[in-house]
Coordinates of C-alpha atoms in Angstrom, one line a residue:
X253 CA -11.7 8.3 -27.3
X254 CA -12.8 7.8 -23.5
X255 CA -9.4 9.6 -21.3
X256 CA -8.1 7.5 -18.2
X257 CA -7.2 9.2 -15.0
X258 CA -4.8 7.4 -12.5
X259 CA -6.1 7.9 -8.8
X260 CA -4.0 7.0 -6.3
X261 CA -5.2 4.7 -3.6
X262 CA -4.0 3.9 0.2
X263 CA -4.9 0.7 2.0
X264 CA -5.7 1.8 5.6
X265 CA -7.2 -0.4 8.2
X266 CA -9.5 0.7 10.8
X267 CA -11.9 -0.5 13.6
X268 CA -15.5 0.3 13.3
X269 CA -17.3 -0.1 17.1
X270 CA -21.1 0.4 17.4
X271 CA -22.3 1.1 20.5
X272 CA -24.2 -2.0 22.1
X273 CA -27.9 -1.7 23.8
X274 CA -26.1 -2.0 27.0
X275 CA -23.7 1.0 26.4
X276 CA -26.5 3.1 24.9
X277 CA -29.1 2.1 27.9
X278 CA -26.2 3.8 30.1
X279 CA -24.7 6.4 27.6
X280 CA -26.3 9.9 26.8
X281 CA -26.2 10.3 23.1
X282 CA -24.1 13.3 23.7
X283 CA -21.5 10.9 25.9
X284 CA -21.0 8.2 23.1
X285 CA -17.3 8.7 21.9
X286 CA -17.0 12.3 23.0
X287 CA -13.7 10.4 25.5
X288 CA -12.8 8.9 22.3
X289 CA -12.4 12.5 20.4
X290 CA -10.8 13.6 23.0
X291 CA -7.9 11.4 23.9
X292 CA -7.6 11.3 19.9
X293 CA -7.0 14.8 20.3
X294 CA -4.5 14.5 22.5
X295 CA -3.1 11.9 21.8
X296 CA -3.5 9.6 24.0
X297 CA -6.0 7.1 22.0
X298 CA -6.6 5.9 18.4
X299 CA -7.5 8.7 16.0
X300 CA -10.8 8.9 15.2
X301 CA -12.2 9.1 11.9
X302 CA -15.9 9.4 12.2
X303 CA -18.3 9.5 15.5
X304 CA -21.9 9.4 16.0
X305 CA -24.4 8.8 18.9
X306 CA -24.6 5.1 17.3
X307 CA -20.3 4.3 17.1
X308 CA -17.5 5.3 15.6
X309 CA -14.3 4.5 13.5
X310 CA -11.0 5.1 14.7
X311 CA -7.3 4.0 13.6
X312 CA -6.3 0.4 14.0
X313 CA -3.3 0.0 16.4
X314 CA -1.4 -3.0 15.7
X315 CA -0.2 -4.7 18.6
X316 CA -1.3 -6.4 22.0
X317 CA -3.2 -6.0 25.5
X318 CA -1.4 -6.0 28.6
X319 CA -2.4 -8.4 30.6
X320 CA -2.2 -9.0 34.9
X321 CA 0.7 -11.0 34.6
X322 CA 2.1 -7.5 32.7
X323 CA 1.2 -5.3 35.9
X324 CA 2.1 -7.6 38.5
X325 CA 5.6 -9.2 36.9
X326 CA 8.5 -8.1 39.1
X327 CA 10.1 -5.7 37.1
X328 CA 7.0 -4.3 35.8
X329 CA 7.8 -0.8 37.5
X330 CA 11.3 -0.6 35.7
X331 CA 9.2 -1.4 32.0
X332 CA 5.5 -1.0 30.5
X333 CA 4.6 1.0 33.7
X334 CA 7.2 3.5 34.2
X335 CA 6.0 4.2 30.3
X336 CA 2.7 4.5 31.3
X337 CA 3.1 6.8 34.4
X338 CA 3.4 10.2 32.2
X339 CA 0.6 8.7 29.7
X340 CA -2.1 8.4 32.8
X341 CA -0.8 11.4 33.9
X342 CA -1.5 13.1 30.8
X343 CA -5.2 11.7 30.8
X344 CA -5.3 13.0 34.3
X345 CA -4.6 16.2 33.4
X346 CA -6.9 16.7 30.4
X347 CA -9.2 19.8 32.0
X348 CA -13.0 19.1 33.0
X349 CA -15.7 21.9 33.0
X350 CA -16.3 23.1 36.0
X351 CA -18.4 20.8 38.2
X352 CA -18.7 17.9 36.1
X353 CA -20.5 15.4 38.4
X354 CA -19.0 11.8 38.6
X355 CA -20.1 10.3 35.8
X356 CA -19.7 6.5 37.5
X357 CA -22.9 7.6 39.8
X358 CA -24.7 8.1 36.4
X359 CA -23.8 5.2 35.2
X360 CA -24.7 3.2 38.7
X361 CA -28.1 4.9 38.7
X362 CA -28.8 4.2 34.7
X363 CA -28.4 0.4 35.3
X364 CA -30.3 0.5 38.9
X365 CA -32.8 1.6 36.8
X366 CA -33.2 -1.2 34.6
X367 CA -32.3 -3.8 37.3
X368 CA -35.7 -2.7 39.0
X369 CA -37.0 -3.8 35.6
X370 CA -35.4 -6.8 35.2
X371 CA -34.9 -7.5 38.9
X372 CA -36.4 -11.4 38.5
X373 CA -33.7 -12.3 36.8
X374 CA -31.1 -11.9 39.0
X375 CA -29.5 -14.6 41.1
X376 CA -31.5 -16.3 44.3
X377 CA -30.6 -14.4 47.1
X378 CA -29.7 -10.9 45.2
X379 CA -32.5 -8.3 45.0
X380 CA -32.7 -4.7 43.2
X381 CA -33.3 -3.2 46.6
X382 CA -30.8 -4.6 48.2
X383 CA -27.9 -3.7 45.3
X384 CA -29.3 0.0 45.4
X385 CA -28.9 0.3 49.0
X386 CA -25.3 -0.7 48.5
X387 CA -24.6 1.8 45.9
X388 CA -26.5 4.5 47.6
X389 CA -24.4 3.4 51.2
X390 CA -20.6 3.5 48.8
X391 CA -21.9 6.6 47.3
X392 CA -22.3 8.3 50.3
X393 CA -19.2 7.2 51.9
X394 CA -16.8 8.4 48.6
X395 CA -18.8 11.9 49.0
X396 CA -17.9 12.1 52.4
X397 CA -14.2 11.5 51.8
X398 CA -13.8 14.2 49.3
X399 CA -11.3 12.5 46.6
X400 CA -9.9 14.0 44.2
X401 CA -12.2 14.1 40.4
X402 CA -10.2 13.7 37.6
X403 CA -10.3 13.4 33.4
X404 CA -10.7 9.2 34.1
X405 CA -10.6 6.5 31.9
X406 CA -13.2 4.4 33.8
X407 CA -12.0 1.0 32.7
X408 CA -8.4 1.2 33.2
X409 CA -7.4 -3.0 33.4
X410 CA -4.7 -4.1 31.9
X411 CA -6.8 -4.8 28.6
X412 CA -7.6 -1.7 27.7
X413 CA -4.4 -0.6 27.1
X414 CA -2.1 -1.6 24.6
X415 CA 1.2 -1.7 22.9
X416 CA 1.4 -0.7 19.7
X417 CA 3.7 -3.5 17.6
X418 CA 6.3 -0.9 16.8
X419 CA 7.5 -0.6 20.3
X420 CA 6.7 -3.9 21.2
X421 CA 9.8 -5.3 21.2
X422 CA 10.7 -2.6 23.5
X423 CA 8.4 -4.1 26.5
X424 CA 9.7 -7.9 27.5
X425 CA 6.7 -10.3 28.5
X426 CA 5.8 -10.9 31.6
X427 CA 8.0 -14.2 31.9
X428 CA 11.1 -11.9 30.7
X429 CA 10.2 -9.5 32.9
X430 CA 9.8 -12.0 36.3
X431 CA 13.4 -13.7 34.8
X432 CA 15.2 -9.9 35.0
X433 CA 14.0 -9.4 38.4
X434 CA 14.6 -12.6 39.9
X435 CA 17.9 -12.2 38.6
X436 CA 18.4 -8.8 39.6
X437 CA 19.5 -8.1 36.2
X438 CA 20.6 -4.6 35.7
X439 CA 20.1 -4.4 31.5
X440 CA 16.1 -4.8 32.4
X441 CA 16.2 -1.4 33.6
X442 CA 18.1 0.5 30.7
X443 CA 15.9 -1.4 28.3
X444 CA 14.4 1.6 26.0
X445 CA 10.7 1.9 27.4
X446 CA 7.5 1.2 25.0
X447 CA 4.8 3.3 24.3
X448 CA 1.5 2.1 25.9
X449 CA -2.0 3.4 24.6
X450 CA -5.2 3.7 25.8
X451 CA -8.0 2.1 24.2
X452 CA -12.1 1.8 25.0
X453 CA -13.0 5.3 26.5
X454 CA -16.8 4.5 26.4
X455 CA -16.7 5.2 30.6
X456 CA -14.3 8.1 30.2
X457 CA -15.2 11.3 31.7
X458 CA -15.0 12.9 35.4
X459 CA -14.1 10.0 37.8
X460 CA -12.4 9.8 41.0
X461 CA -8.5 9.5 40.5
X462 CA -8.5 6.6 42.8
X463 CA -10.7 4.4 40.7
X464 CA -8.7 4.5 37.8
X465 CA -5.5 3.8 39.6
X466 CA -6.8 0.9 41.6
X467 CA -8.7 -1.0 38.4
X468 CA -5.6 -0.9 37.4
X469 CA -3.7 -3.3 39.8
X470 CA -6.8 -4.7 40.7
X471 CA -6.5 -8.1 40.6
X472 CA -7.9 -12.1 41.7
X473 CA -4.2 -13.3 42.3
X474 CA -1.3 -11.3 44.0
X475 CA -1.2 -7.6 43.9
X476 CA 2.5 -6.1 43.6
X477 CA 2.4 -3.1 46.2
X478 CA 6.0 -3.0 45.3
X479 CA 4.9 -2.3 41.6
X480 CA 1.9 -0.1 42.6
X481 CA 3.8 2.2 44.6
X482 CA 6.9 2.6 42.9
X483 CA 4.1 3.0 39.5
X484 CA 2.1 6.2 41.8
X485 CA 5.8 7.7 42.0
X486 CA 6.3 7.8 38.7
X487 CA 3.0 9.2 38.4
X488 CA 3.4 12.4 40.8
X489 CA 6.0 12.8 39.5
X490 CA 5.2 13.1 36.1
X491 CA 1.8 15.6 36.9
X492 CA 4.7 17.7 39.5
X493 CA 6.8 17.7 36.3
X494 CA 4.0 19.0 34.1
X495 CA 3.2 22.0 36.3
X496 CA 7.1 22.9 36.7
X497 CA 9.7 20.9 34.6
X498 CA 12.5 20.1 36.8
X499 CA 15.8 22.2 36.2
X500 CA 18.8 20.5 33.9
X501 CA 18.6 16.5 34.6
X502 CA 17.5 16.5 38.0
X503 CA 14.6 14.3 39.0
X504 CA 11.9 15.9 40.6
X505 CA 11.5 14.6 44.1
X506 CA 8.1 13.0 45.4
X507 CA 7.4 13.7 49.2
X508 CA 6.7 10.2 51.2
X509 CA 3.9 11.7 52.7
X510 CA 2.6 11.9 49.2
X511 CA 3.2 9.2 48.2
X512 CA 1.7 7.2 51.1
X513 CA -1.5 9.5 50.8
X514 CA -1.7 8.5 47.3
X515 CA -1.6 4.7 48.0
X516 CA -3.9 5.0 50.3
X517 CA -6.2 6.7 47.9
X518 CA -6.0 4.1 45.7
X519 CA -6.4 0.9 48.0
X520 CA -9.6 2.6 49.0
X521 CA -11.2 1.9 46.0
X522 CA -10.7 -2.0 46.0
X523 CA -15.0 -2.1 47.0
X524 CA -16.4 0.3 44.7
X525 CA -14.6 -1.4 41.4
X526 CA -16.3 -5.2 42.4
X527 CA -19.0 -3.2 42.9
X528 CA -19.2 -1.3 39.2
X529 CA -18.6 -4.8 38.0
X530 CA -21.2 -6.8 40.1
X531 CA -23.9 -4.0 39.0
X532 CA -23.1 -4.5 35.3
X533 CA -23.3 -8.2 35.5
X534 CA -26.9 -8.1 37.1
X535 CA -27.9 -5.0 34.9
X536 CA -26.6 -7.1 31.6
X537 CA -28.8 -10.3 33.5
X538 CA -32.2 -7.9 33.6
X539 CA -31.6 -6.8 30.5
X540 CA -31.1 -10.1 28.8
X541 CA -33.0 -12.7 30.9
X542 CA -32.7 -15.3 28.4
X543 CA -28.8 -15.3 28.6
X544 CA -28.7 -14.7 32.5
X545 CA -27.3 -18.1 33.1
X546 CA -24.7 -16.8 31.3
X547 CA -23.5 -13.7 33.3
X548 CA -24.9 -15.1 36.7
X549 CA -21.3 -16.8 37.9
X550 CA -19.3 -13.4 36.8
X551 CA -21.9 -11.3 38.7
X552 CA -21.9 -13.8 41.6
X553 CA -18.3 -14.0 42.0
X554 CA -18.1 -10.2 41.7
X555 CA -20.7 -9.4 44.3
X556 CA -19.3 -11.6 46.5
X557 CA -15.5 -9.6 46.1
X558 CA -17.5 -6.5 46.6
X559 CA -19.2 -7.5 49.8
X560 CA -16.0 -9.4 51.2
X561 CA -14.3 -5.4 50.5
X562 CA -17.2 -3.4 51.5
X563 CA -15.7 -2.7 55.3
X564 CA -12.6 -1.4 54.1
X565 CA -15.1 2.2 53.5
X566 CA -16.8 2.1 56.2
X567 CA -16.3 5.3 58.5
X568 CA -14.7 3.2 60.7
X569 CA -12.8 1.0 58.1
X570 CA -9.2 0.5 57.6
X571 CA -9.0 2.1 54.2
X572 CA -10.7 4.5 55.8
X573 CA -8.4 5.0 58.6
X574 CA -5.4 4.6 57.1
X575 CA -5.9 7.2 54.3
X576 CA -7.2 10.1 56.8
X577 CA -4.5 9.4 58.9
X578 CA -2.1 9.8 55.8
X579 CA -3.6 13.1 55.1
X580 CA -3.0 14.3 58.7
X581 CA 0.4 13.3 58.5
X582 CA 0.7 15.4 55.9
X583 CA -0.7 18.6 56.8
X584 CA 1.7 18.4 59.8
X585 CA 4.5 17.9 57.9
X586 CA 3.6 21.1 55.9
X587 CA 3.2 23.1 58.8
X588 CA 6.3 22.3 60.3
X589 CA 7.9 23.7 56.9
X590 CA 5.4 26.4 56.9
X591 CA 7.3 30.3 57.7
X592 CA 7.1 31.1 61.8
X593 CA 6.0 27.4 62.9
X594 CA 6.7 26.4 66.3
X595 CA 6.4 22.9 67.9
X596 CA 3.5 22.7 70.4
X597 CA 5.7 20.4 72.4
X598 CA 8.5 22.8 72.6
X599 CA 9.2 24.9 75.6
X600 CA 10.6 28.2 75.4
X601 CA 9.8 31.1 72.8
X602 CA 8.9 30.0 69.1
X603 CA 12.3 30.2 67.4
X604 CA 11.8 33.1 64.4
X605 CA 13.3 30.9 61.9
X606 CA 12.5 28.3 59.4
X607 CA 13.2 24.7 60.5
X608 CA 14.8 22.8 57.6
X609 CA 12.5 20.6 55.7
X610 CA 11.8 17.1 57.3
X611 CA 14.2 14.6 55.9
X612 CA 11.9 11.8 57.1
X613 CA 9.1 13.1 54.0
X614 CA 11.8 12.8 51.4
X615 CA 11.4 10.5 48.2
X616 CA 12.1 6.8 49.0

């Protein structure tokens, strides 16, 4: 007589992703879905259940993509991105060896490569040489103005992040969202805050802080500077808070100068992310000539919104100007606070004491 065991079995729904030609013409073996592990190990990204140099499988997150409308609505900054603040911070903060190069100039230079290739496929008026100068010329101004190089995402829009349908209820829509702040409604802001996760790490790795933060407001329509700076408040403050939790209930508080440095940071990135775009339109055209008809208006249209941005970098550029002169602002403002300071304009001896910190750099 044959005996019967009973094995228990569990339903589970995943995602299996291979990596495309495209992402493996710009991806090291030993890059494909390491960001994935990673933000699976800290939690900050679907778990993942098997990787190779050829995809991967992770956990499937019921929910939905934010969209623009999410990031831009007027009360945004009260909802889904005062929840993401300490989650981007996080991601910041995950540690990168020492040195790790930016990996976006890898990236840029694996698809100028094949461009060269491909380079008569590319739309009238566009050559390889001339999109190579352009991201040799932004490469050599971001170097020069020494931002800071952090544990990136390197796709942050709206669409690669999501909220998981267990929270959902938690963020209101973007047409909610406008309503409440239109209104002025006060319950919009003691609504409990979802949980937002990251998804799609295949460009994760050392990138400049700014990129990330810019990609996401980036945007065709209106960008909410409202949102974005009350969002990079939230966000220094939640890295200040990680290095030193505030005592008791107490808030910690974010200097002005920081925060305007920060912004400007950010804004200064507006070129470089139409640019990353506009190269990956006319490296998908070279490496797919047969479908370039397809990607040519997306490539166009981002070219164009790089070009139209370009000056904004240049030494002499208002993005350029305007985040220098944020960092100046700064360093005065700490050395007025700073032990035996004395005002150069001052007449008389230095005064031995400590002048009280500047009230004009407190939070907003």
């Amino acid at each position: 007589m044959r005996r019967r065991r009973r094995v228990a079995s569990t339903a589970r729904t995943v995602v299996a992703k291979l990596f495309s030609p495209l992402a493996k013409l710009r991806l090291t073996p030993a890059m494909r879905g390491a960001a994935d592990a990673s933000a699976s190990d800290e939690g900050l990204g679907p778990r993942v259940l098997y990787s190779s140099s050829d995809g991967l499988v992770t956990d499937f997150i019921s929910g939905r993509t934010l969209t623009e409308s999410d990031i831009h609505a007027p009360a945004a900054h009260r909802g889904v991105l005062r929840a993401l603040a300490p989650r981007l911070a996080a991601l910041h903060s995950v540690r990168l060896p020492a040195g790790a190069p930016v990996v976006l100039w890898h990236f840029m230079d694996e698809m100028l490569a094949q461009i060269e290739v491909g380079g008569a496929a590319l739309p009238r008026g566009v050559s390889a040489a001339a999109v190579g100068s352009e991201v040799r010329r932004m490469r050599s101004r971001f170097e020069a103005l020494e931002l800071p190089v952090v544990n990136g995402h390197g796709d942050l829009k709206p669409s690669n992040l999501m909220i998981p349908a267990s929270t959902a209820a938690a963020a209101p829509s973007a047409s909610a969202s406008a309503a409440a702040g239109s209104t002025g409604s006060a319950s919009a802001g003691a609504a409990p805050l979802p949980t937002v996760t990251f998804i799609d790490f295949e460009l994760a790795g050392a990138h400049y802080r700014g990129y990330d933060l810019y990609k996401l407001f980036r945007t065709s329509g209106h960008l909410s500077h409202k949102n974005m700076r009350a969002f990079l408040r939230d966000y220094l403050r939640c890295l200040a808070e990680a290095d030193q939790p505030p005592a008791g209930q107490r808030r910690t508080r974010v200097a002005k100068s920081d925060l305007r440095e920060i912004h400007a940071e950010a804004l200064a990135f507006e070129p470089l992310t139409w640019l990353e775009a506009a190269v990956f339109f006319f490296f998908a055209m070279a490496t797919y000539p047969a479908k370039a008809h397809e990607w040519q208006p997306l490539a166009l249209d981002r070219w164009e919104s790089y070009l139209a941005s370009a000056h904004l970098v240049e030494q002499d550029g208002p993005a350029t100007r305007e985040l220098l002169a944020a960092r100046h602002r700064k360093r005065a403002l700490r050395s007025r606070k700073a032990p035996g300071w004395a005002d150069p304009d001052a007449t008389g001896p230095p005064s031995p004491q400590q002048p009280e910190p500047n009230r004009a750099d407190a939070e907003d």
